[in-house]
Amino acid sequence: MKFLKIFLLLSLLIKGGIMAQMARENNIYKEKFDNGLTVIIHENHLIPVCALNFWVKTGAAYERDDEKGISHFIEHMMFKGTEKRKVGQIDKEIKALGGYNNAFTSYDATNYVLVLPSEHFEKGLEIQYDAITGSIFDKDEIEKEREVILNELYMGLDRPYTFLWQKLTNLVFKGYYNEPIIGHPEIVKKIDREKLLNYYKKFYAPEKLVIVITGDVETKKTVELIKETFGKLSKKDVEKISKEENKINSGLKYNVFSGKIDGRYLAISFNIPDALSEEMPSLEILARILASSESSIFIQKIKEKKQLVDNIDTDIFVGKHGGIFVITSLFREKKYEEVLKEIFSELEKIKKFGIRQEDLDKVKIDIITEEAKENMKVENIALNLGYYEILKDYSLYYEYYDKLKRVTVNDIIKVAKKYLDLQNTGIVLYYPEKEKDYFKKFKKSENIRDFITVNDEIKESPVNKVNSKKLDNGILLIHKKLNNTRIVAVDIIFKGGIIYEGGEAQGYYKGITNLMLDVMLKGTKKKNASELAKAIDALGMSIEKNIRKDCFGWGIEFINSNFEQAMELISDIILNPAFELSEIKKEKQDIINSIERIKDSPEIYLSKIYNEEFFEWHPYGFYIPGDIESVNRIPSKKIKEWHLKYMTANNLIISVVGNIDFEKAIEVIETNFGKLQQGKVIQVKLPVKITKRKKIREETLDKNQTHILFGFLGPKMASPDYFAFRVLDTILSGGMDSRLFSEVRDKKNLCYTIFSTFDRNIENGSFKIYTSTDPAKEKEVIDEILKVLKDLKKNGVTKEEIISAKNFISGMYKLGMQDYAAQADSYGFYELVGLGFKKVNEFIDEIMKVTKEDLEDIIDRYIDLENYCLVILRPEKKKER
């Protein structure tokens, strides 16, 4: 539900019979070539990166019944070889340039993205031209990719929200958006090369292509380069897509499903007009007011006050052919009737009494903050310009934000009355099979009509320089000024985290750090939970909990004009937490509910049991939320003691990145945090000493895929091996030409996802490989992973791989440095683990120092094929596909 708009001035030029638009103040240029191709260029020379965004005006909405999933299939095939480049070479070349490429298919369009350092723009354009116009659709690769897509499809069905969404769209839409973008297994299995080529030739034509280039490029040179490539494509007579109306089912629609899940999932939708409707800004703000933040209506009343749900959210799905206003909820046991009543009651109140002006003003502050934050990255700008050009014209991108800011309370009432109507509603329920006795009374729409029908008796209820300073009370402040947007990112980092929970009676109070942070955001001695949530939202501030193995805290973002108020509020949370018993009880229940649902997410559950098996006795193996028994036994007294022990001045790093001066940051932080007391210096040395043996753990879970984690002991983050491991990790899984991806997925077609990673801890962590696969291919996947590692041990790595990995890491580093929050986190975390905050700016130099000998040394010392940990999470029995 994020839209990105900037004010734009347009001037029209006529060049050689071709219409061109230029918005001089924003460095935006638009041209339509004679062959029908549309090109948009946005210059931004602040950071030496650029984004190339290619939009094709076709997607899942325009597929025939026997083609469902073909747009997505073609998207996959764009990277599977051309006349000039063999399979994997495109990704390999892009990685060597320090860039990354991606793609996605929507209902209305297919999008191909390339982001890379601007020095390589010309080469990047040539690569994408070759991919989009020269893909050969090799028969063998089609068969391989078919299996990859089927794995992706089945993996999605294991996720309750994906299942719920597919059932909802199928229920409410008649056409265009009623089938999943990825398609259905029975159709995907029948899509052959001829079908792919026919569809490709039909839609991949210049008049259906929009190219958006943003970032550090020169418009004139860019236009000439595009003319020499895409501009030379022949114009075609393409099929015109007519816009049909009334593609949404009317009346109350209701459907119920059960499955082997632990949570209870609900989706409610209301039909709304298409993306270009003048009412869309009002609908978006209404959705935000209902459930976009902790102080929003649904969260405060249905989650916090009534405690009926663990999660409730609102969103808007909209395209060229209509859309839906969607409410989703994960509700608590035996609360279905009450949840329905409360949702429809709150909607009726808005229709009758409107909303508070302060809530509307708060959302508008959020919008301004998002506008500033989104414009950090050239790829975001490219995405939004292209999205609106596909709809009608890129200039609407700028107009939309202005319309959002002008929405009134009366506008909200008007759209609520018009669209949030019972005869305009779709409802899908997805519940656990084990609770069928309770849900059997809700099988038909007439069974719930009383709960969703509301009576009439409702009543109103210095830029780029990194500085540091140790404050008088021991707080370390790290600061970097950046001024290309109004955003400020602040990372609050306390030494502590999971490793320290092991010292409290060997984990007797596991999860206490997580519980403490959750409760601290539920009220201070000055503000109750509701008041605190409203204060956070009034500042347009995002605050994200961050718990690692060795530290904990929050990541915070807001606009610079709110710096003083934001720091005052955060200091109140840290210095004066209320720790109310009622709020502790609520948060405990939320945490316990999430623990009970962990098996709904196979990847998370796999990670949990892997850490338990790998780390054995060591607290690094603890699950961050704890377990049900440990959470239940944590008393309020212990939470207060934990807070006093660890949240001290000399145990705190504050990292500030953004549009604020260093002296101002010092002044404000000293004013607000100067009263934070020093405590005992926290220093836990607990080396990871685990048994040297082969450890295998196998469990069953009723899902479609087998999930696998395979690993060894990894390095300490501050060790000399850290940067060599970054390079090795990239060689193994840094893109489509990496060892694991190439050997296991591309050549053997055994999985959709496979990657390696390693823990970033003060003590040794785990270096591990994850994949998910068809249960029938489980052994083959494991054998192939071992084969890759054996080859690595025997033959080492090539110079070409090292150069490519270093270039890729360098490019990703440059792209990542666009994000202020990522920088604030990196400076603070590097300091905490012992690398020092200055090492962030030296990161690329350290990567470039890594030698072939360094890599062979760590391969020899860390990858022990006789002693590893293997955890397998497989279905209870093989499922038919």
Coordinates of N, CA, C and O in Angstrom, one line a residue, residues 340-464:
L340 N -15.8 -10.9 13.5 CA -16.7 -10.4 12.4 C -17.5 -9.2 12.9 O -17.6 -8.2 12.2
K341 N -18.1 -9.4 14.1 CA -18.9 -8.3 14.7 C -18.1 -7.0 14.8 O -18.6 -5.9 14.4
E342 N -16.9 -7.1 15.4 CA -16.1 -5.9 15.7 C -15.7 -5.2 14.4 O -15.7 -4.0 14.3
I343 N -15.3 -6.0 13.4 CA -14.8 -5.4 12.1 C -15.9 -4.6 11.5 O -15.8 -3.4 11.1
F344 N -17.1 -5.2 11.3 CA -18.2 -4.6 10.6 C -18.8 -3.4 11.5 O -19.3 -2.5 10.9
S345 N -18.7 -3.6 12.8 CA -19.2 -2.5 13.6 C -18.3 -1.2 13.5 O -18.8 -0.1 13.4
E346 N -17.0 -1.4 13.5 CA -16.1 -0.3 13.3 C -16.2 0.4 11.9 O -16.1 1.6 11.8
L347 N -16.5 -0.4 10.9 CA -16.7 0.1 9.6 C -18.0 1.0 9.6 O -18.0 2.1 8.9
E348 N -19.0 0.5 10.2 CA -20.2 1.2 10.3 C -20.1 2.6 11.0 O -20.7 3.6 10.7
K349 N -19.3 2.6 12.1 CA -19.0 3.8 12.8 C -18.4 4.9 11.9 O -18.7 6.1 12.0
I350 N -17.5 4.4 11.1 CA -16.8 5.4 10.2 C -17.8 6.0 9.2 O -17.8 7.2 8.9
K351 N -18.7 5.1 8.7 CA -19.8 5.6 7.8 C -20.6 6.7 8.4 O -21.1 7.6 7.8
K352 N -21.0 6.5 9.7 CA -21.9 7.3 10.4 C -21.2 8.6 11.0 O -21.8 9.7 11.0
F353 N -20.0 8.4 11.6 CA -19.4 9.4 12.4 C -18.1 9.9 11.8 O -17.5 10.9 12.3
G354 N -17.6 9.3 10.8 CA -16.3 9.7 10.2 C -15.1 9.3 11.1 O -15.2 8.3 11.8
I355 N -14.0 10.0 10.9 CA -12.8 9.8 11.6 C -12.3 11.0 12.3 O -12.8 12.1 12.0
R356 N -11.4 10.9 13.3 CA -10.8 12.1 13.9 C -9.9 12.8 13.0 O -9.1 12.1 12.3
Q357 N -9.9 14.1 13.0 CA -9.0 14.9 12.2 C -7.5 14.5 12.5 O -6.7 14.5 11.7
E358 N -7.2 14.3 13.8 CA -5.9 14.0 14.2 C -5.4 12.6 13.6 O -4.2 12.5 13.3
D359 N -6.3 11.7 13.4 CA -5.9 10.4 12.7 C -5.6 10.7 11.3 O -4.6 10.1 10.7
L360 N -6.4 11.5 10.6 CA -6.1 11.9 9.3 C -4.8 12.6 9.1 O -4.0 12.3 8.2
D361 N -4.5 13.6 10.1 CA -3.3 14.3 10.0 C -2.1 13.4 10.2 O -1.0 13.6 9.6
K362 N -2.2 12.4 11.1 CA -1.1 11.5 11.4 C -0.8 10.7 10.1 O 0.4 10.5 9.8
V363 N -1.8 10.2 9.4 CA -1.6 9.4 8.2 C -0.9 10.3 7.2 O 0.0 9.8 6.4
K364 N -1.2 11.6 7.1 CA -0.6 12.5 6.1 C 0.9 12.7 6.5 O 1.7 12.8 5.6
I365 N 1.2 12.7 7.8 CA 2.7 12.7 8.2 C 3.4 11.5 7.7 O 4.5 11.5 7.2
D366 N 2.7 10.3 7.9 CA 3.3 9.1 7.4 C 3.6 9.1 5.9 O 4.6 8.6 5.4
I367 N 2.6 9.7 5.2 CA 2.8 9.8 3.7 C 4.0 10.6 3.3 O 4.8 10.3 2.5
I368 N 4.2 11.8 4.0 CA 5.3 12.6 3.8 C 6.6 11.9 4.1 O 7.6 12.0 3.3
T369 N 6.6 11.1 5.2 CA 7.8 10.4 5.6 C 8.1 9.3 4.5 O 9.3 9.1 4.1
E370 N 7.1 8.6 4.0 CA 7.3 7.6 3.0 C 7.8 8.2 1.7 O 8.7 7.6 1.1
E371 N 7.3 9.4 1.4 CA 7.8 10.0 0.2 C 9.3 10.3 0.2 O 10.0 10.0 -0.7
A372 N 9.7 10.8 1.4 CA 11.1 11.1 1.5 C 12.0 9.8 1.5 O 13.0 9.7 0.9
K373 N 11.5 8.8 2.2 CA 12.3 7.6 2.4 C 12.4 6.8 1.1 O 13.4 6.3 0.7
E374 N 11.3 6.7 0.3 CA 11.3 6.0 -0.9 C 12.2 6.5 -1.9 O 12.8 5.8 -2.8
N375 N 12.4 7.9 -1.9 CA 13.3 8.5 -2.9 C 14.7 8.4 -2.6 O 15.6 9.0 -3.3
M376 N 15.1 7.6 -1.6 CA 16.5 7.3 -1.4 C 17.1 6.4 -2.6 O 18.2 6.5 -2.9
K377 N 16.2 5.5 -3.1 CA 16.7 4.5 -4.0 C 16.2 4.7 -5.4 O 15.0 4.9 -5.7
V378 N 17.2 4.7 -6.4 CA 16.8 4.9 -7.8 C 15.8 3.8 -8.3 O 15.0 4.0 -9.1
E379 N 16.0 2.6 -7.7 CA 15.1 1.5 -8.2 C 13.7 1.7 -7.8 O 12.7 1.3 -8.5
N380 N 13.4 2.4 -6.7 CA 12.0 2.7 -6.3 C 11.4 3.7 -7.2 O 10.2 3.6 -7.6
I381 N 12.2 4.7 -7.6 CA 11.7 5.8 -8.5 C 11.3 5.1 -9.8 O 10.3 5.4 -10.4
A382 N 12.2 4.3 -10.3 CA 12.0 3.6 -11.6 C 10.7 2.8 -11.6 O 9.9 2.8 -12.5
L383 N 10.5 2.1 -10.5 CA 9.4 1.2 -10.3 C 8.1 2.0 -10.4 O 7.1 1.6 -11.1
N384 N 8.1 3.1 -9.7 CA 6.8 3.9 -9.6 C 6.5 4.6 -10.9 O 5.4 4.7 -11.3
L385 N 7.6 5.2 -11.5 CA 7.3 5.8 -12.8 C 6.8 4.8 -13.8 O 5.9 5.1 -14.6
G386 N 7.4 3.6 -13.9 CA 6.9 2.6 -14.8 C 5.5 2.1 -14.5 O 4.7 1.9 -15.4
Y387 N 5.2 2.0 -13.2 CA 3.9 1.5 -12.8 C 2.8 2.4 -13.4 O 1.8 2.0 -14.0
Y388 N 3.0 3.7 -13.2 CA 2.0 4.7 -13.7 C 2.0 4.9 -15.2 O 0.9 5.1 -15.8
E389 N 3.1 4.7 -15.8 CA 3.1 4.7 -17.3 C 2.4 3.5 -17.9 O 1.7 3.7 -18.9
I390 N 2.5 2.4 -17.2 CA 1.7 1.2 -17.7 C 0.2 1.5 -17.5 O -0.6 1.1 -18.3
L391 N -0.2 2.1 -16.4 CA -1.6 2.5 -16.2 C -2.1 3.5 -17.2 O -3.1 3.3 -17.8
K392 N -1.3 4.6 -17.4 CA -1.7 5.6 -18.3 C -0.6 6.5 -18.7 O -0.2 6.6 -19.8
D393 N 0.0 7.2 -17.6 CA 1.1 8.1 -17.9 C 1.9 8.3 -16.6 O 1.3 8.4 -15.5
Y394 N 3.2 8.4 -16.7 CA 4.1 8.5 -15.5 C 3.8 9.7 -14.7 O 4.0 9.7 -13.4
S395 N 3.3 10.8 -15.3 CA 3.0 12.0 -14.5 C 2.0 11.8 -13.4 O 2.0 12.6 -12.4
L396 N 1.2 10.8 -13.5 CA 0.2 10.5 -12.5 C 0.9 10.1 -11.2 O 0.3 10.2 -10.1
Y397 N 2.1 9.6 -11.3 CA 2.9 9.3 -10.1 C 3.0 10.5 -9.2 O 3.0 10.3 -8.0
Y398 N 3.2 11.6 -9.8 CA 3.4 12.8 -9.0 C 2.1 13.4 -8.5 O 2.0 14.0 -7.4
E399 N 1.1 13.3 -9.3 CA -0.2 13.9 -8.9 C -0.8 13.1 -7.8 O -1.5 13.7 -7.0
Y400 N -0.6 11.8 -7.7 CA -1.2 11.0 -6.7 C -0.9 11.5 -5.3 O -1.8 11.6 -4.4
Y401 N 0.3 11.8 -5.0 CA 0.7 12.2 -3.7 C 0.0 13.5 -3.3 O -0.4 13.6 -2.1
D402 N -0.1 14.4 -4.2 CA -0.7 15.7 -3.9 C -2.2 15.4 -3.6 O -2.8 16.0 -2.6
K403 N -2.8 14.5 -4.3 CA -4.2 14.2 -4.0 C -4.4 13.5 -2.6 O -5.4 13.8 -1.9
L404 N -3.4 12.7 -2.2 CA -3.5 12.1 -0.9 C -3.5 13.1 0.2 O -4.2 13.1 1.2
K405 N -2.7 14.1 0.0 CA -2.5 15.2 1.0 C -3.8 16.1 1.1 O -4.0 16.7 2.2
R406 N -4.6 16.1 0.1 CA -5.8 16.9 0.1 C -7.1 16.2 0.5 O -8.1 16.8 0.5
V407 N -7.0 14.9 0.9 CA -8.1 14.2 1.3 C -8.7 14.7 2.6 O -7.9 15.0 3.5
T408 N -10.0 14.8 2.7 CA -10.7 15.4 3.9 C -11.4 14.2 4.6 O -11.6 13.1 4.1
V409 N -11.9 14.6 5.8 CA -12.7 13.6 6.6 C -14.0 13.3 5.8 O -14.4 12.1 5.8
N410 N -14.6 14.2 5.2 CA -15.8 14.0 4.4 C -15.5 13.0 3.2 O -16.4 12.2 2.8
D411 N -14.3 13.1 2.6 CA -14.0 12.2 1.5 C -13.9 10.8 2.0 O -14.4 9.8 1.4
I412 N -13.4 10.6 3.3 CA -13.3 9.3 3.9 C -14.7 8.7 4.1 O -15.0 7.5 3.8
I413 N -15.6 9.5 4.7 CA -17.0 9.1 4.9 C -17.7 8.7 3.6 O -18.3 7.6 3.5
K414 N -17.4 9.5 2.6 CA -18.1 9.2 1.3 C -17.7 7.9 0.7 O -18.5 7.1 0.3
V415 N -16.4 7.6 0.7 CA -15.9 6.3 0.1 C -16.3 5.1 1.0 O -16.6 4.0 0.5
A416 N -16.3 5.3 2.3 CA -16.7 4.2 3.2 C -18.2 3.8 2.9 O -18.5 2.6 2.9
K417 N -19.0 4.8 2.8 CA -20.4 4.6 2.5 C -20.6 3.9 1.2 O -21.5 3.0 1.0
K418 N -19.9 4.4 0.2 CA -20.0 3.9 -1.2 C -19.6 2.5 -1.4 O -20.2 1.7 -2.1
Y419 N -18.4 2.1 -0.8 CA -17.8 0.8 -1.1 C -17.8 -0.2 0.0 O -17.8 -1.4 -0.3
L420 N -17.8 0.2 1.3 CA -17.7 -0.8 2.4 C -19.2 -1.3 2.7 O -19.7 -1.1 3.8
D421 N -19.7 -1.9 1.7 CA -21.1 -2.3 1.8 C -21.2 -3.9 1.8 O -20.5 -4.6 1.1
L422 N -22.2 -4.4 2.6 CA -22.4 -5.8 2.7 C -22.6 -6.5 1.4 O -22.2 -7.7 1.2
Q423 N -23.3 -5.8 0.5 CA -23.6 -6.4 -0.8 C -22.5 -6.3 -1.8 O -22.6 -6.5 -3.0
N424 N -21.3 -5.9 -1.3 CA -20.1 -5.6 -2.1 C -18.9 -6.4 -1.5 O -17.8 -6.0 -1.6
T425 N -19.3 -7.5 -0.8 CA -18.3 -8.1 0.1 C -18.0 -9.5 -0.3 O -18.8 -10.3 -0.7
G426 N -16.7 -9.9 -0.1 CA -16.2 -11.3 -0.2 C -15.6 -11.7 1.1 O -14.8 -10.9 1.7
I427 N -15.8 -12.9 1.6 CA -15.3 -13.3 2.9 C -14.7 -14.8 2.7 O -15.5 -15.6 2.2
V428 N -13.5 -15.0 3.1 CA -12.9 -16.3 3.0 C -12.3 -16.6 4.4 O -11.6 -15.8 5.0
L429 N -12.6 -17.8 4.9 CA -12.2 -18.3 6.2 C -11.3 -19.6 6.0 O -11.7 -20.5 5.2
Y430 N -10.1 -19.6 6.6 CA -9.2 -20.8 6.5 C -8.9 -21.2 7.9 O -8.2 -20.4 8.7
Y431 N -9.3 -22.4 8.4 CA -9.2 -22.8 9.8 C -8.5 -24.1 9.9 O -8.4 -24.9 9.0
P432 N -8.0 -24.4 11.1 CA -7.3 -25.7 11.3 C -8.3 -26.9 11.3 O -9.4 -26.8 11.9
E433 N -8.0 -28.0 10.7 CA -8.9 -29.1 10.6 C -9.2 -29.6 12.0 O -10.3 -30.1 12.3
K434 N -8.3 -29.5 13.0 CA -8.5 -30.0 14.3 C -9.6 -29.2 15.1 O -10.1 -29.7 16.1
E435 N -10.0 -28.1 14.5 CA -11.1 -27.3 15.2 C -12.4 -27.3 14.4 O -13.2 -26.4 14.4
K436 N -12.6 -28.4 13.6 CA -13.7 -28.5 12.7 C -15.0 -28.5 13.5 O -16.1 -28.0 13.0
D437 N -15.0 -29.0 14.8 CA -16.3 -29.0 15.5 C -16.8 -27.6 15.8 O -18.0 -27.4 15.8
Y438 N -15.9 -26.7 16.1 CA -16.3 -25.3 16.3 C -16.7 -24.7 15.0 O -17.7 -23.9 15.0
F439 N -16.0 -24.9 13.9 CA -16.2 -24.1 12.7 C -17.3 -24.7 11.8 O -17.8 -24.1 10.9
K440 N -17.8 -25.9 12.2 CA -18.9 -26.5 11.3 C -20.2 -25.7 11.2 O -20.9 -25.8 10.3
K441 N -20.4 -24.8 12.2 CA -21.6 -24.0 12.2 C -21.4 -22.7 11.4 O -22.4 -21.9 11.3
F442 N -20.3 -22.6 10.7 CA -20.1 -21.4 9.9 C -19.8 -21.7 8.4 O -19.1 -21.0 7.7
K443 N -20.4 -22.8 7.9 CA -20.1 -23.2 6.6 C -20.7 -22.4 5.5 O -20.2 -22.3 4.4
K444 N -21.9 -21.7 5.8 CA -22.6 -21.0 4.8 C -22.7 -19.5 5.1 O -22.6 -19.2 6.3
S445 N -23.0 -18.7 4.1 CA -23.0 -17.2 4.4 C -24.2 -16.9 5.4 O -24.0 -15.9 6.2
E446 N -25.3 -17.6 5.3 CA -26.4 -17.3 6.2 C -26.0 -17.6 7.7 O -26.6 -17.0 8.6
N447 N -25.0 -18.4 7.9 CA -24.6 -18.7 9.3 C -23.8 -17.5 9.9 O -23.7 -17.5 11.1
I448 N -23.3 -16.6 9.1 CA -22.6 -15.5 9.6 C -23.3 -14.1 9.4 O -22.8 -13.1 9.9
R449 N -24.4 -14.1 8.8 CA -25.1 -12.9 8.4 C -25.4 -12.0 9.6 O -25.2 -10.8 9.6
D450 N -25.8 -12.6 10.7 CA -26.1 -11.8 11.9 C -24.9 -11.1 12.5 O -25.0 -10.1 13.1
F451 N -23.7 -11.7 12.3 CA -22.5 -11.1 12.8 C -22.0 -10.0 12.0 O -21.2 -9.1 12.5
I452 N -22.3 -9.9 10.7 CA -21.8 -8.9 9.8 C -22.8 -7.8 9.5 O -22.6 -6.9 8.8
T453 N -24.1 -8.0 10.0 CA -25.1 -7.0 9.8 C -25.2 -6.2 11.1 O -25.4 -6.7 12.2
V454 N -24.9 -4.9 10.9 CA -24.8 -4.0 12.1 C -26.1 -3.2 12.2 O -26.7 -2.6 11.2
N455 N -26.7 -3.1 13.4 CA -28.0 -2.4 13.6 C -27.7 -0.9 13.7 O -26.5 -0.4 13.6
D456 N -28.7 -0.1 13.8 CA -28.6 1.4 13.7 C -28.4 2.0 15.1 O -28.5 3.3 15.2
E457 N -28.1 1.3 16.1 CA -27.9 1.9 17.5 C -26.5 2.2 17.8 O -26.2 2.4 19.0
I458 N -25.6 2.3 16.8 CA -24.2 2.6 17.1 C -24.0 4.0 17.6 O -24.6 4.9 17.0
K459 N -23.2 4.2 18.6 CA -23.0 5.6 19.2 C -21.5 5.9 19.0 O -20.7 5.0 18.9
E460 N -21.2 7.1 19.0 CA -19.8 7.5 18.7 C -18.8 7.1 19.8 O -19.0 7.3 21.0
S461 N -18.2 6.4 19.7 CA -17.1 6.0 20.7 C -15.8 7.0 20.5 O -16.0 8.0 20.3
P462 N 28.4 17.3 8.7 CA 29.2 17.4 7.4 C 28.9 16.1 6.6 O 29.2 15.1 7.1
V463 N 28.3 16.1 5.4 CA 27.8 15.0 4.6 C 28.8 13.9 4.4 O 30.0 14.2 4.0
N464 N 28.4 12.7 4.6 CA 29.2 11.5 4.3 C 30.3 11.2 5.3 O 31.0 10.2 5.2

